Amino acid sequence: MEIGIDSFASAMYGDNNTLSSVEAMEQLLQRIEFADQVGLDVFGIGEHHKKEFLDSATAVILSAAAARTKQIRLTSAVSVLSAADPVRVYQSFATLDLISKGRAEIVVGRGSSIEAYPLFGFELNDYDKLFKEKLELLLQVRDNEFVTWSGKFRAPLNNLPVYPRAIQEKLPVWLGVGGSPESFVRAGTLGLPLMVAVIGGQTHRFRPLIDLYREAGQANGFKPEELKVGLHSPGYVSATNESAVAEYYPGYAELWTKLGLERGWPPVTKEKFDYLTDEKGVLVLGNPEQVAEKILRHSDALGGISRFTFQMDNAGLTHSQLMNAIELIGTKVKPLIQ
């Protein structure tokens, strides 16, 4: 199982925080570099177009990280493909593949944050149609140097070449999904690796959806080993369970309550937090032994996963706390899982 980190490049703005965007970006690059040094397998950068985050140009951040790392794979988490040009997405990540010498990946999705749609002139009513068409084009560009294609939302291509080409023969494209059964079936039908974002409730409830993915994949001729499943979950690792809760809970409660006001979720309470940190809950939180055990339980519950990524910058944690967690994940959690 691969172990990694996903970040939304939090700028950590706040009344009590004087960190500048320049400082926040430099610290993020330091964390990616350190994750490489302690042996983590993958680092992902999300895509948002909001003041709180610095990840609107995902491939640019990853390219800067590529120049400072040697082994770690670098991916989006996720690229909002519905609001992007698939040709440019491929070109950006193919360039990243050249800079990183073959370590680039893409996780594409429709996006749970919708600010990219009006920003780039797309209608939310076309949410799924945009993604379906653009995913088709992205895969054609990935697999063919010369492309002939036509669709509704973009000008056609008539035997046009797309450059540069990635070093990897088939640049990995994962499908990032939330809870839509159609998305799981789509990934299986196309034989794409699946990255499941579980941010609330209990992780095992996604098993029927992952079964749909595997059934669709096998029905379309893909072997079980080709149908990889990754799991993206919020979490945090500290020396003890008590310190993990003490450091993580206040910022988590504050930020997720604020997000809930935007999305219609109830406020976070300690009782709800404890429910999310129990043995089946989504939050992968505690000391290294507890965290490793929970990741393995989640893997068993989902029928086996190939990759697990922590989303840690959603709780107002400091750079020092995040660096300590990365060190524990690389030196303690990953060896325990392996």
Tab-separated table of C-alpha atoms in Angstrom:
chain	number	residue	atom	x	y	z
A	1	MET	CA	0.000	0.000	0.000
A	2	GLU	CA	1.253	3.470	-0.932
A	3	ILE	CA	1.044	6.134	1.764
A	4	GLY	CA	0.938	9.847	1.059
A	5	ILE	CA	-0.339	13.327	1.810
A	6	ASP	CA	-2.910	15.509	0.048
A	7	SER	CA	-2.824	19.268	0.587
A	8	PHE	CA	-5.076	22.132	-0.442
A	9	ALA	CA	-2.187	24.581	0.034
A	10	SER	CA	-3.927	26.277	2.910
A	11	ALA	CA	-2.804	29.881	3.237
A	12	MET	CA	-3.777	29.647	6.930
A	13	TYR	CA	-5.305	33.100	6.942
A	14	GLY	CA	-6.961	34.142	10.195
A	15	ASP	CA	-7.249	36.839	12.829
A	16	ASN	CA	-4.420	35.320	14.842
A	17	ASN	CA	-2.220	34.311	11.939
A	18	THR	CA	0.178	36.662	10.198
A	19	LEU	CA	1.577	34.095	7.772
A	20	SER	CA	1.933	35.567	4.299
A	21	SER	CA	1.119	33.727	1.082
A	22	VAL	CA	4.821	33.668	0.229
A	23	GLU	CA	5.648	32.050	3.588
A	24	ALA	CA	2.773	29.579	3.301
A	25	MET	CA	3.910	28.476	-0.158
A	26	GLU	CA	7.523	28.065	0.939
A	27	GLN	CA	6.439	25.989	3.935
A	28	LEU	CA	4.265	23.799	1.703
A	29	LEU	CA	7.250	23.108	-0.573
A	30	GLN	CA	9.344	22.287	2.490
A	31	ARG	CA	6.713	19.758	3.582
A	32	ILE	CA	6.674	18.081	0.163
A	33	GLU	CA	10.469	17.929	0.174
A	34	PHE	CA	10.442	16.455	3.678
A	35	ALA	CA	7.777	13.900	2.727
A	36	ASP	CA	10.130	12.732	-0.017
A	37	GLN	CA	13.030	12.488	2.436
A	38	VAL	CA	11.093	10.350	4.960
A	39	GLY	CA	9.956	7.925	2.269
A	40	LEU	CA	6.331	8.779	1.571
A	41	ASP	CA	5.058	7.536	-1.786
A	42	VAL	CA	2.891	10.365	-3.062
A	43	PHE	CA	2.001	14.012	-2.464
A	44	GLY	CA	-1.142	15.529	-3.947
A	45	ILE	CA	-2.186	19.160	-4.378
A	46	GLY	CA	-5.846	20.084	-4.750
A	47	GLU	CA	-7.485	22.797	-6.827
A	48	HIS	CA	-9.497	25.641	-5.353
A	49	HIS	CA	-10.138	29.219	-6.372
A	50	LYS	CA	-10.765	30.737	-2.938
A	51	LYS	CA	-8.862	33.103	-0.667
A	52	GLU	CA	-8.133	30.419	1.929
A	53	PHE	CA	-6.118	28.273	-0.477
A	54	LEU	CA	-3.125	28.773	-2.769
A	55	ASP	CA	-3.677	25.762	-5.042
A	56	SER	CA	-5.424	27.289	-8.072
A	57	ALA	CA	-2.419	26.439	-10.310
A	58	THR	CA	-1.801	22.890	-9.125
A	59	ALA	CA	0.760	21.833	-11.733
A	60	VAL	CA	2.884	24.907	-11.040
A	61	ILE	CA	3.210	23.996	-7.346
A	62	LEU	CA	3.949	20.370	-8.207
A	63	SER	CA	6.601	21.416	-10.725
A	64	ALA	CA	8.340	23.510	-8.066
A	65	ALA	CA	8.189	20.482	-5.780
A	66	ALA	CA	9.526	18.209	-8.534
A	67	ALA	CA	12.714	20.240	-8.694
A	68	ARG	CA	13.231	19.724	-4.940
A	69	THR	CA	12.400	15.998	-4.680
A	70	LYS	CA	13.757	12.711	-6.008
A	71	GLN	CA	11.385	9.773	-5.462
A	72	ILE	CA	7.921	10.876	-4.348
A	73	ARG	CA	5.123	10.783	-6.922
A	74	LEU	CA	3.360	14.100	-7.524
A	75	THR	CA	-0.325	14.344	-8.327
A	76	SER	CA	-3.360	16.593	-8.350
A	77	ALA	CA	-5.990	15.988	-5.687
A	78	VAL	CA	-8.155	16.738	-7.643
A	79	SER	CA	-7.979	18.655	-10.920
A	80	VAL	CA	-11.425	20.138	-11.619
A	81	LEU	CA	-11.573	18.786	-15.152
A	82	SER	CA	-15.113	19.982	-15.850
A	83	ALA	CA	-13.948	23.609	-15.734
A	84	ALA	CA	-10.620	23.078	-17.532
A	85	ASP	CA	-9.335	22.446	-21.037
A	86	PRO	CA	-8.250	18.780	-21.172
A	87	VAL	CA	-5.508	19.561	-23.695
A	88	ARG	CA	-3.946	22.103	-21.346
A	89	VAL	CA	-4.362	19.765	-18.377
A	90	TYR	CA	-2.463	17.071	-20.222
A	91	GLN	CA	0.238	19.493	-21.385
A	92	SER	CA	0.742	20.804	-17.833
A	93	PHE	CA	1.093	17.358	-16.315
A	94	ALA	CA	3.187	16.030	-19.196
A	95	THR	CA	5.541	18.936	-18.505
A	96	LEU	CA	5.500	17.995	-14.824
A	97	ASP	CA	6.353	14.450	-15.868
A	98	LEU	CA	9.412	15.742	-17.732
A	99	ILE	CA	10.564	17.888	-14.806
A	100	SER	CA	10.027	15.063	-12.295
A	101	LYS	CA	11.524	12.415	-14.603
A	102	GLY	CA	8.384	10.294	-14.691
A	103	ARG	CA	6.711	10.930	-11.315
A	104	ALA	CA	3.568	12.805	-12.408
A	105	GLU	CA	-0.027	11.654	-11.996
A	106	ILE	CA	-3.444	13.279	-12.339
A	107	VAL	CA	-6.538	12.755	-10.213
A	108	VAL	CA	-9.491	14.297	-12.039
A	109	GLY	CA	-12.953	15.037	-10.729
A	110	ARG	CA	-15.952	17.298	-11.040
A	111	GLY	CA	-15.000	19.189	-7.879
A	112	SER	CA	-16.907	19.499	-4.608
A	113	SER	CA	-16.183	23.247	-4.591
A	114	ILE	CA	-18.046	24.970	-7.390
A	115	GLU	CA	-16.252	28.324	-7.657
A	116	ALA	CA	-14.317	27.222	-10.764
A	117	TYR	CA	-17.491	26.994	-12.874
A	118	PRO	CA	-18.540	30.669	-12.956
A	119	LEU	CA	-14.897	31.754	-12.891
A	120	PHE	CA	-14.180	29.984	-16.191
A	121	GLY	CA	-17.598	30.533	-17.764
A	122	PHE	CA	-19.275	27.147	-17.322
A	123	GLU	CA	-22.807	26.331	-16.186
A	124	LEU	CA	-23.396	24.192	-13.115
A	125	ASN	CA	-26.337	22.632	-14.930
A	126	ASP	CA	-23.741	20.987	-17.199
A	127	TYR	CA	-21.794	19.622	-14.196
A	128	ASP	CA	-21.751	15.974	-15.270
A	129	LYS	CA	-21.965	16.458	-19.050
A	130	LEU	CA	-18.862	18.646	-18.950
A	131	PHE	CA	-16.912	16.066	-17.012
A	132	LYS	CA	-17.932	13.122	-19.158
A	133	GLU	CA	-16.945	14.874	-22.387
A	134	LYS	CA	-13.701	16.315	-21.060
A	135	LEU	CA	-12.590	13.033	-19.510
A	136	GLU	CA	-13.062	11.373	-22.901
A	137	LEU	CA	-10.848	14.007	-24.539
A	138	LEU	CA	-8.192	13.871	-21.806
A	139	LEU	CA	-7.827	10.111	-22.237
A	140	GLN	CA	-7.607	10.456	-26.015
A	141	VAL	CA	-4.871	13.077	-25.678
A	142	ARG	CA	-3.082	10.925	-23.120
A	143	ASP	CA	-3.129	7.887	-25.386
A	144	ASN	CA	-2.548	9.499	-28.793
A	145	GLU	CA	-0.013	12.012	-30.085
A	146	PHE	CA	-2.382	13.035	-32.906
A	147	VAL	CA	-6.018	13.544	-31.905
A	148	THR	CA	-9.246	13.707	-33.862
A	149	TRP	CA	-12.188	14.565	-31.619
A	150	SER	CA	-15.371	16.630	-31.452
A	151	GLY	CA	-17.794	17.510	-28.675
A	152	LYS	CA	-20.272	20.083	-27.406
A	153	PHE	CA	-18.193	22.189	-25.025
A	154	ARG	CA	-14.935	22.646	-26.919
A	155	ALA	CA	-13.722	23.274	-30.462
A	156	PRO	CA	-13.020	20.034	-32.384
A	157	LEU	CA	-9.564	18.636	-33.080
A	158	ASN	CA	-8.790	17.317	-36.563
A	159	ASN	CA	-5.690	15.134	-36.471
A	160	LEU	CA	-3.813	17.694	-34.383
A	161	PRO	CA	-0.710	16.797	-32.316
A	162	VAL	CA	-0.438	17.570	-28.604
A	163	TYR	CA	2.978	18.296	-27.086
A	164	PRO	CA	4.958	17.729	-24.984
A	165	ARG	CA	4.446	14.023	-24.412
A	166	ALA	CA	4.871	12.523	-20.964
A	167	ILE	CA	7.841	10.276	-20.211
A	168	GLN	CA	5.519	7.617	-18.816
A	169	GLU	CA	4.004	5.573	-21.612
A	170	LYS	CA	0.569	6.053	-20.083
A	171	LEU	CA	0.430	9.022	-17.711
A	172	PRO	CA	-1.624	7.782	-14.718
A	173	VAL	CA	-5.102	9.309	-14.602
A	174	TRP	CA	-7.121	8.504	-11.478
A	175	LEU	CA	-10.824	9.276	-11.148
A	176	GLY	CA	-11.602	11.152	-7.935
A	177	VAL	CA	-15.078	10.362	-6.594
A	178	GLY	CA	-17.344	11.243	-3.696
A	179	GLY	CA	-20.591	9.343	-3.231
A	180	SER	CA	-22.163	9.125	-6.688
A	181	PRO	CA	-22.699	5.505	-7.843
A	182	GLU	CA	-22.473	6.666	-11.467
A	183	SER	CA	-18.941	7.931	-10.867
A	184	PHE	CA	-17.799	4.581	-9.480
A	185	VAL	CA	-19.296	2.729	-12.440
A	186	ARG	CA	-17.712	5.204	-14.857
A	187	ALA	CA	-14.250	4.613	-13.389
A	188	GLY	CA	-14.681	0.851	-13.588
A	189	THR	CA	-16.006	0.946	-17.141
A	190	LEU	CA	-12.939	2.915	-18.225
A	191	GLY	CA	-10.538	0.827	-16.131
A	192	LEU	CA	-9.219	3.904	-14.352
A	193	PRO	CA	-7.766	3.753	-10.836
A	194	LEU	CA	-10.225	5.119	-8.292
A	195	MET	CA	-9.484	7.713	-5.590
A	196	VAL	CA	-12.320	7.795	-3.062
A	197	ALA	CA	-12.629	10.948	-0.955
A	198	VAL	CA	-14.304	10.045	2.347
A	199	ILE	CA	-14.630	13.140	4.516
A	200	GLY	CA	-17.511	12.250	6.841
A	201	GLY	CA	-19.337	9.371	8.474
A	202	GLN	CA	-17.950	5.837	8.484
A	203	THR	CA	-15.616	4.593	5.798
A	204	HIS	CA	-17.024	1.069	5.450
A	205	ARG	CA	-20.277	2.454	3.978
A	206	PHE	CA	-18.404	2.980	0.698
A	207	ARG	CA	-17.917	-0.756	0.183
A	208	PRO	CA	-21.040	-1.242	-1.992
A	209	LEU	CA	-19.899	1.593	-4.258
A	210	ILE	CA	-16.397	0.161	-4.577
A	211	ASP	CA	-17.960	-3.208	-5.378
A	212	LEU	CA	-19.848	-1.480	-8.212
A	213	TYR	CA	-16.525	-0.130	-9.480
A	214	ARG	CA	-14.859	-3.534	-9.463
A	215	GLU	CA	-17.859	-5.244	-11.047
A	216	ALA	CA	-18.019	-2.652	-13.848
A	217	GLY	CA	-14.292	-2.965	-14.443
A	218	GLN	CA	-14.288	-6.730	-14.677
A	219	ALA	CA	-17.394	-6.670	-16.886
A	220	ASN	CA	-15.422	-4.460	-19.297
A	221	GLY	CA	-12.435	-6.784	-19.450
A	222	PHE	CA	-10.119	-5.261	-16.835
A	223	LYS	CA	-8.219	-7.541	-14.484
A	224	PRO	CA	-8.688	-7.165	-10.707
A	225	GLU	CA	-5.096	-5.966	-10.300
A	226	GLU	CA	-5.775	-3.148	-12.800
A	227	LEU	CA	-8.652	-1.787	-10.707
A	228	LYS	CA	-6.732	0.066	-8.016
A	229	VAL	CA	-8.557	1.839	-5.189
A	230	GLY	CA	-7.131	4.758	-3.229
A	231	LEU	CA	-8.608	6.353	-0.124
A	232	HIS	CA	-8.315	10.060	0.737
A	233	SER	CA	-9.307	10.853	4.325
A	234	PRO	CA	-8.813	13.653	6.816
A	235	GLY	CA	-6.413	12.664	9.573
A	236	TYR	CA	-3.428	13.519	11.716
A	237	VAL	CA	-0.646	11.687	13.551
A	238	SER	CA	1.023	12.750	16.790
A	239	ALA	CA	3.127	11.039	19.443
A	240	THR	CA	0.067	10.073	21.504
A	241	ASN	CA	-3.654	9.854	20.933
A	242	GLU	CA	-4.219	12.575	23.522
A	243	SER	CA	-1.844	15.029	21.822
A	244	ALA	CA	-3.344	14.229	18.401
A	245	VAL	CA	-6.842	15.123	19.614
A	246	ALA	CA	-5.672	18.201	21.507
A	247	GLU	CA	-3.803	19.568	18.501
A	248	TYR	CA	-6.298	18.628	15.791
A	249	TYR	CA	-9.771	19.123	17.266
A	250	PRO	CA	-9.918	22.922	17.849
A	251	GLY	CA	-8.954	23.863	14.292
A	252	TYR	CA	-10.994	21.046	12.787
A	253	ALA	CA	-14.117	22.139	14.660
A	254	GLU	CA	-13.619	25.783	13.694
A	255	LEU	CA	-12.926	25.252	9.998
A	256	TRP	CA	-15.514	22.527	9.403
A	257	THR	CA	-18.198	24.499	11.224
A	258	LYS	CA	-17.399	27.455	8.957
A	259	LEU	CA	-17.563	25.210	5.892
A	260	GLY	CA	-20.847	23.799	7.180
A	261	LEU	CA	-22.397	27.273	7.087
A	262	GLU	CA	-21.636	27.352	3.345
A	263	ARG	CA	-22.871	23.829	2.617
A	264	GLY	CA	-25.713	23.371	5.087
A	265	TRP	CA	-23.940	21.052	7.554
A	266	PRO	CA	-24.571	21.258	11.317
A	267	PRO	CA	-21.801	22.633	13.573
A	268	VAL	CA	-19.050	20.270	14.722
A	269	THR	CA	-19.369	19.101	18.335
A	270	LYS	CA	-16.984	17.020	20.422
A	271	GLU	CA	-19.549	14.202	20.434
A	272	LYS	CA	-19.639	14.149	16.628
A	273	PHE	CA	-15.853	14.377	16.502
A	274	ASP	CA	-15.545	11.349	18.803
A	275	TYR	CA	-17.916	9.444	16.512
A	276	LEU	CA	-15.654	10.226	13.544
A	277	THR	CA	-12.556	9.045	15.412
A	278	ASP	CA	-13.963	5.698	16.564
A	279	GLU	CA	-12.737	2.502	14.920
A	280	LYS	CA	-15.063	2.828	11.907
A	281	GLY	CA	-15.106	6.626	11.654
A	282	VAL	CA	-13.500	8.519	8.805
A	283	LEU	CA	-10.933	10.482	10.839
A	284	VAL	CA	-7.600	8.645	10.880
A	285	LEU	CA	-6.268	10.229	14.038
A	286	GLY	CA	-3.962	9.184	16.869
A	287	ASN	CA	-0.522	7.795	17.540
A	288	PRO	CA	1.313	5.868	14.802
A	289	GLU	CA	0.149	2.440	15.999
A	290	GLN	CA	-3.508	3.486	16.186
A	291	VAL	CA	-3.351	5.152	12.792
A	292	ALA	CA	-1.700	2.164	11.086
A	293	GLU	CA	-4.294	-0.192	12.566
A	294	LYS	CA	-7.153	2.023	11.390
A	295	ILE	CA	-5.812	2.308	7.843
A	296	LEU	CA	-5.571	-1.482	7.676
A	297	ARG	CA	-9.130	-1.823	9.048
A	298	HIS	CA	-10.381	0.587	6.407
A	299	SER	CA	-8.543	-1.377	3.722
A	300	ASP	CA	-10.117	-4.643	4.869
A	301	ALA	CA	-13.571	-3.038	5.024
A	302	LEU	CA	-13.244	-1.786	1.447
A	303	GLY	CA	-11.910	-5.023	-0.005
A	304	GLY	CA	-8.290	-3.844	-0.192
A	305	ILE	CA	-6.865	-0.442	-1.091
A	306	SER	CA	-3.668	0.389	-2.981
A	307	ARG	CA	-3.117	3.927	-1.692
A	308	PHE	CA	-3.999	5.975	1.381
A	309	THR	CA	-3.551	9.743	1.556
A	310	PHE	CA	-3.914	11.982	4.615
A	311	GLN	CA	-5.630	15.359	4.263
A	312	MET	CA	-4.117	17.291	7.185
A	313	ASP	CA	-4.261	20.995	6.393
A	314	ASN	CA	-7.961	21.265	7.183
A	315	ALA	CA	-7.519	21.923	10.917
A	316	GLY	CA	-5.392	25.046	11.190
A	317	LEU	CA	-2.304	23.048	12.137
A	318	THR	CA	1.043	24.814	12.195
A	319	HIS	CA	3.907	24.047	9.856
A	320	SER	CA	5.813	22.492	12.761
A	321	GLN	CA	2.897	20.203	13.649
A	322	LEU	CA	2.476	19.132	10.031
A	323	MET	CA	6.202	18.426	9.668
A	324	ASN	CA	6.129	16.299	12.817
A	325	ALA	CA	3.125	14.366	11.490
A	326	ILE	CA	4.839	13.776	8.135
A	327	GLU	CA	7.898	12.421	9.944
A	328	LEU	CA	5.762	10.036	12.013
A	329	ILE	CA	3.836	8.866	8.940
A	330	GLY	CA	7.035	8.168	7.028
A	331	THR	CA	9.117	6.629	9.815
A	332	LYS	CA	6.441	4.908	11.916
A	333	VAL	CA	3.064	4.504	10.180
A	334	LYS	CA	4.267	3.366	6.773
A	335	PRO	CA	6.672	0.679	8.155
A	336	LEU	CA	3.895	-0.637	10.428
A	337	ILE	CA	1.511	-0.972	7.488
A	338	GLN	CA	4.110	-2.647	5.329
